[in-house]
CSV table of C-alpha atoms in Angstrom, one decimal:
chain,number,residue,atom,x,y,z
A,235,GLY,CA,0.0,0.0,0.0
A,236,ALA,CA,1.1,3.6,-0.5
A,237,GLY,CA,0.2,5.1,2.8
A,238,VAL,CA,0.7,4.5,6.5
A,239,SER,CA,-1.3,1.7,7.8
A,240,GLN,CA,-2.3,0.8,11.4
A,241,SER,CA,-3.8,-2.2,13.1
A,242,PRO,CA,-6.2,-3.0,14.4
A,243,SER,CA,-8.5,-0.2,13.4
A,244,ASN,CA,-10.6,-0.6,16.6
A,245,LYS,CA,-9.6,-2.3,19.7
A,246,VAL,CA,-11.9,-2.7,22.9
A,247,THR,CA,-10.4,-4.0,26.0
A,248,GLU,CA,-10.9,-4.3,29.6
A,249,LYS,CA,-9.3,-2.1,32.3
A,250,GLY,CA,-6.1,-3.6,33.4
A,251,LYS,CA,-5.3,-5.5,30.3
A,252,ASP,CA,-2.3,-4.9,28.0
A,253,VAL,CA,-2.7,-3.9,24.3
A,254,GLU,CA,-0.4,-3.5,21.4
A,255,LEU,CA,-0.9,-1.3,18.5
A,256,ARG,CA,0.9,-1.6,15.3
A,257,CYS,CA,2.1,1.0,12.7
A,258,ASP,CA,3.5,0.3,9.2
A,259,PRO,CA,5.0,3.4,7.8
A,260,ILE,CA,5.4,4.3,4.2
A,261,SER,CA,8.1,2.2,2.7
A,262,GLY,CA,11.4,4.0,3.0
A,263,HIS,CA,10.3,6.6,5.4
A,264,THR,CA,13.0,6.7,8.2
A,265,ALA,CA,11.1,8.8,10.9
A,266,LEU,CA,8.0,7.5,12.6
A,267,TYR,CA,5.8,9.3,15.0
A,268,TRP,CA,3.0,8.4,17.5
A,269,TYR,CA,0.3,10.9,18.5
A,270,ARG,CA,-3.0,10.5,20.6
A,271,GLN,CA,-6.2,12.2,19.8
A,272,SER,CA,-8.7,12.4,22.7
A,273,LEU,CA,-11.7,14.5,23.5
A,274,GLY,CA,-10.2,16.0,26.5
A,275,GLN,CA,-6.6,16.5,25.4
A,276,GLY,CA,-6.9,17.1,21.7
A,277,LEU,CA,-3.9,15.8,19.5
A,278,GLU,CA,-0.8,15.1,21.6
A,279,PHE,CA,2.6,14.0,20.5
A,280,LEU,CA,3.8,10.7,22.4
A,281,ILE,CA,7.1,9.6,20.8
A,282,TYR,CA,9.1,9.7,17.7
A,283,PHE,CA,11.6,7.4,16.1
A,284,GLN,CA,14.5,8.1,13.8
A,285,GLY,CA,15.4,4.8,12.5
A,286,ASN,CA,15.1,2.3,15.4
A,287,SER,CA,16.1,4.9,18.0
A,288,ALA,CA,13.7,7.2,20.0
A,289,PRO,CA,15.4,10.5,20.6
A,290,ASP,CA,12.2,12.0,22.0
A,291,LYS,CA,9.9,10.1,24.4
A,292,SER,CA,8.8,13.2,26.3
A,293,GLY,CA,5.1,12.7,25.3
A,294,LEU,CA,4.6,9.3,26.7
A,295,PRO,CA,2.1,9.9,29.5
A,296,SER,CA,3.3,7.3,32.1
A,297,ASP,CA,5.6,4.4,32.3
A,298,ARG,CA,2.8,2.1,31.3
A,299,PHE,CA,3.3,3.3,27.8
A,300,SER,CA,6.3,2.1,25.7
A,301,ALA,CA,7.1,1.8,21.9
A,302,GLU,CA,9.6,0.1,19.8
A,303,ARG,CA,10.6,0.1,16.2
A,304,THR,CA,12.5,-2.8,14.6
A,305,GLY,CA,14.2,-3.0,11.3
A,306,GLY,CA,13.7,0.7,10.7
A,307,SER,CA,10.1,0.0,9.7
A,308,VAL,CA,7.3,-1.4,11.7
A,309,SER,CA,6.5,0.3,15.2
A,310,THR,CA,4.5,-1.1,18.2
A,311,LEU,CA,3.0,0.9,20.8
A,312,THR,CA,2.4,-1.1,24.0
A,313,ILE,CA,0.1,0.1,26.8
A,314,GLN,CA,0.2,-1.9,29.9
A,315,ARG,CA,-2.5,-2.3,32.5
A,316,THR,CA,-4.9,0.0,30.4
A,317,GLN,CA,-6.9,2.6,32.2
A,318,GLN,CA,-10.2,4.1,31.0
A,319,GLU,CA,-8.4,7.5,30.4
A,320,ASP,CA,-6.3,5.7,27.8
A,321,SER,CA,-9.2,5.5,25.5
A,322,ALA,CA,-8.4,7.5,22.5
A,323,VAL,CA,-7.5,7.4,18.8
A,324,TYR,CA,-3.7,6.5,18.4
A,325,LEU,CA,-2.4,7.9,15.3
A,326,CYS,CA,1.0,7.1,13.5
A,327,ALA,CA,2.7,9.2,11.0
A,328,SER,CA,6.0,8.7,9.0
A,329,SER,CA,8.2,11.0,7.0
A,330,PRO,CA,11.1,10.6,4.6
A,331,PHE,CA,14.7,11.0,5.5
A,332,MET,CA,15.6,14.7,6.3
A,333,ARG,CA,12.1,15.8,5.5
A,334,GLU,CA,10.4,15.8,8.8
A,335,SER,CA,8.4,18.7,7.5
A,336,GLU,CA,6.3,16.1,5.5
A,337,GLN,CA,4.4,13.9,8.0
A,338,PHE,CA,1.9,11.6,6.6
A,339,PHE,CA,-0.7,10.0,9.0
A,340,GLY,CA,-2.3,6.7,9.1
A,341,PRO,CA,-6.1,6.1,9.7
A,342,GLY,CA,-5.5,5.5,13.5
A,343,THR,CA,-6.4,2.8,16.0
A,344,ARG,CA,-9.5,3.7,18.1
A,345,LEU,CA,-8.9,2.1,21.6
A,346,THR,CA,-11.7,1.9,24.0
A,347,VAL,CA,-11.0,0.8,27.6
A,348,LEU,CA,-14.1,-0.5,29.5
B,10,GLY,CA,5.5,27.5,26.4
B,11,GLU,CA,4.1,25.9,23.2
B,12,ASP,CA,0.4,26.6,22.6
B,13,VAL,CA,-1.7,26.6,19.4
B,14,GLU,CA,-5.1,28.2,19.5
B,15,GLN,CA,-8.0,28.0,16.9
B,16,SER,CA,-11.6,29.0,17.1
B,17,LEU,CA,-13.6,25.8,17.3
B,18,PHE,CA,-16.5,26.3,14.7
B,19,LEU,CA,-16.9,28.1,11.4
B,20,SER,CA,-20.0,28.0,9.2
B,21,VAL,CA,-20.2,29.1,5.6
B,22,ARG,CA,-22.4,29.0,2.5
B,23,GLU,CA,-21.3,26.9,-0.5
B,24,GLY,CA,-19.4,29.0,-2.9
B,25,ASP,CA,-18.2,31.6,-0.4
B,26,SER,CA,-14.6,31.7,1.0
B,27,SER,CA,-13.7,30.3,4.3
B,28,VAL,CA,-11.0,31.7,6.5
B,29,ILE,CA,-9.7,29.6,9.3
B,30,ASN,CA,-7.4,31.4,11.8
B,31,CYS,CA,-4.7,30.1,14.2
B,32,THR,CA,-2.4,31.6,16.5
B,33,TYR,CA,0.8,30.2,18.1
B,34,THR,CA,3.1,31.1,20.9
B,35,ASP,CA,6.5,29.8,20.1
B,36,SER,CA,8.7,31.9,18.0
B,37,SER,CA,11.1,29.1,17.1
B,38,SER,CA,8.4,27.4,14.8
B,39,THR,CA,10.1,26.1,11.6
B,40,TYR,CA,7.0,25.0,9.7
B,41,LEU,CA,3.5,25.6,10.2
B,42,TYR,CA,0.7,23.2,8.9
B,43,TRP,CA,-2.9,22.8,8.0
B,44,TYR,CA,-4.2,19.3,8.3
B,45,LYS,CA,-7.8,18.1,7.4
B,46,GLN,CA,-9.8,15.5,9.2
B,47,GLU,CA,-13.0,14.1,7.8
B,48,PRO,CA,-15.3,12.2,10.2
B,49,GLY,CA,-13.9,8.8,11.1
B,50,ALA,CA,-10.8,9.3,9.0
B,51,GLY,CA,-7.0,10.1,9.8
B,52,LEU,CA,-5.4,13.4,9.3
B,53,GLN,CA,-4.7,14.6,5.7
B,54,LEU,CA,-1.9,17.0,5.1
B,55,LEU,CA,-3.5,19.9,3.3
B,56,THR,CA,-0.5,22.3,3.1
B,57,TYR,CA,2.4,23.6,5.0
B,58,ILE,CA,4.6,26.7,4.9
B,59,PHE,CA,8.1,27.4,6.0
B,60,SER,CA,8.5,30.1,8.7
B,61,ASN,CA,10.4,32.6,6.5
B,62,MET,CA,7.6,32.7,3.9
B,63,ASP,CA,4.5,34.9,4.3
B,64,MET,CA,2.2,33.3,1.8
B,65,LYS,CA,1.7,30.1,0.0
B,66,GLN,CA,-1.0,29.3,-2.6
B,67,ASP,CA,-2.1,25.8,-3.7
B,68,GLN,CA,-5.1,25.8,-6.1
B,69,ARG,CA,-8.1,26.9,-3.8
B,70,LEU,CA,-6.0,27.2,-0.6
B,71,THR,CA,-4.1,30.2,0.4
B,72,VAL,CA,-2.0,30.2,3.6
B,73,LEU,CA,-1.1,33.6,5.0
B,74,LEU,CA,1.5,33.8,7.9
B,75,ASN,CA,2.1,36.8,10.0
B,76,LYS,CA,5.2,36.0,11.9
B,77,LYS,CA,5.3,39.1,14.0
B,78,ASP,CA,1.8,38.5,15.2
B,79,LYS,CA,2.4,34.7,15.3
B,80,HIS,CA,-0.8,34.4,13.3
B,81,LEU,CA,-1.5,31.8,10.5
B,82,SER,CA,-4.6,31.5,8.4
B,83,LEU,CA,-6.0,29.1,5.7
B,84,ARG,CA,-8.3,30.5,3.1
B,85,ILE,CA,-10.4,28.2,1.0
B,86,ALA,CA,-11.9,29.9,-2.1
B,87,ASP,CA,-15.2,28.5,-3.6
B,88,THR,CA,-15.9,26.4,-0.4
B,89,GLN,CA,-17.8,23.2,-1.3
B,90,THR,CA,-19.7,20.8,0.9
B,91,GLY,CA,-17.0,18.3,0.6
B,92,ASP,CA,-14.8,20.8,2.5
B,93,SER,CA,-16.8,20.2,5.6
B,94,ALA,CA,-14.2,18.7,8.1
B,95,ILE,CA,-12.2,19.6,11.0
B,96,TYR,CA,-9.1,21.6,10.3
B,97,PHE,CA,-6.0,21.4,12.4
B,98,CYS,CA,-3.4,24.1,12.6
B,99,ALA,CA,0.1,22.7,13.8
B,100,GLU,CA,3.6,24.0,14.4
B,101,MET,CA,6.9,22.3,14.2
B,102,LEU,CA,9.5,23.6,16.5
B,103,TYR,CA,13.2,24.0,15.7
B,104,ASN,CA,15.3,21.2,16.7
B,105,GLN,CA,12.7,19.0,18.1
B,106,GLY,CA,13.0,16.3,15.5
B,107,GLY,CA,9.6,16.8,13.8
B,108,LYS,CA,7.3,17.1,16.9
B,109,LEU,CA,4.1,18.6,15.9
B,110,ILE,CA,2.1,20.7,18.3
B,111,PHE,CA,-1.5,20.9,17.4
B,112,GLY,CA,-4.4,23.3,17.9
B,113,GLN,CA,-7.7,22.0,19.0
B,114,GLY,CA,-9.1,22.0,15.5
B,115,THR,CA,-11.8,24.2,13.8
B,116,GLU,CA,-15.0,22.5,12.5
B,117,LEU,CA,-16.0,23.8,9.3
B,118,SER,CA,-19.5,23.4,8.2
B,119,VAL,CA,-20.4,24.3,4.7
B,120,LYS,CA,-24.2,24.7,4.1
B,121,PRO,CA,-25.7,24.4,0.5
């Protein structure tokens, strides 16, 4: 596919369970970003990767959140012991090498924590 | 601090021009963006402007940047019902690796 893809598109989980959200960036894009969109907080930056390393994790809301990226491609955002306030749409974006100005977003994963 | 502000709603008639406004606080912005989000969809990059420019035009879209007042606007000419969506303003700060700071979004409603 030509765009950023994310899976699952929807996830419903029970409070306390762990979830993994996946992002497949556009082929060849070196930078990858995670954002969260929620009613109360709007669109917030979570973390970004340049290659496999994460120079900026400042947006992760707590130590229950972690992310990794392997092979300079797919990234997984993991939320442990989910809470109701984690309910949001999690958006992933990618950009080409040295062109962070052009971030293209995926459709998002809607997470609902019951 | 970093803050981006937009008005929440705008309603226009089909065929009119729409102007969506945004203000930001951080003077170290490198790029400023407009994204469009339709219901249930992700964010679509509409256009962006480098901070040393004051205007950019792309078909029906015109972006104006007043760096002195930290004010960004998006004008949509000949607005169509298909333009109804939420429009997000965002800034990218210098030397922060591409992190975007978003406004709350402006919901544009186009009435026939």
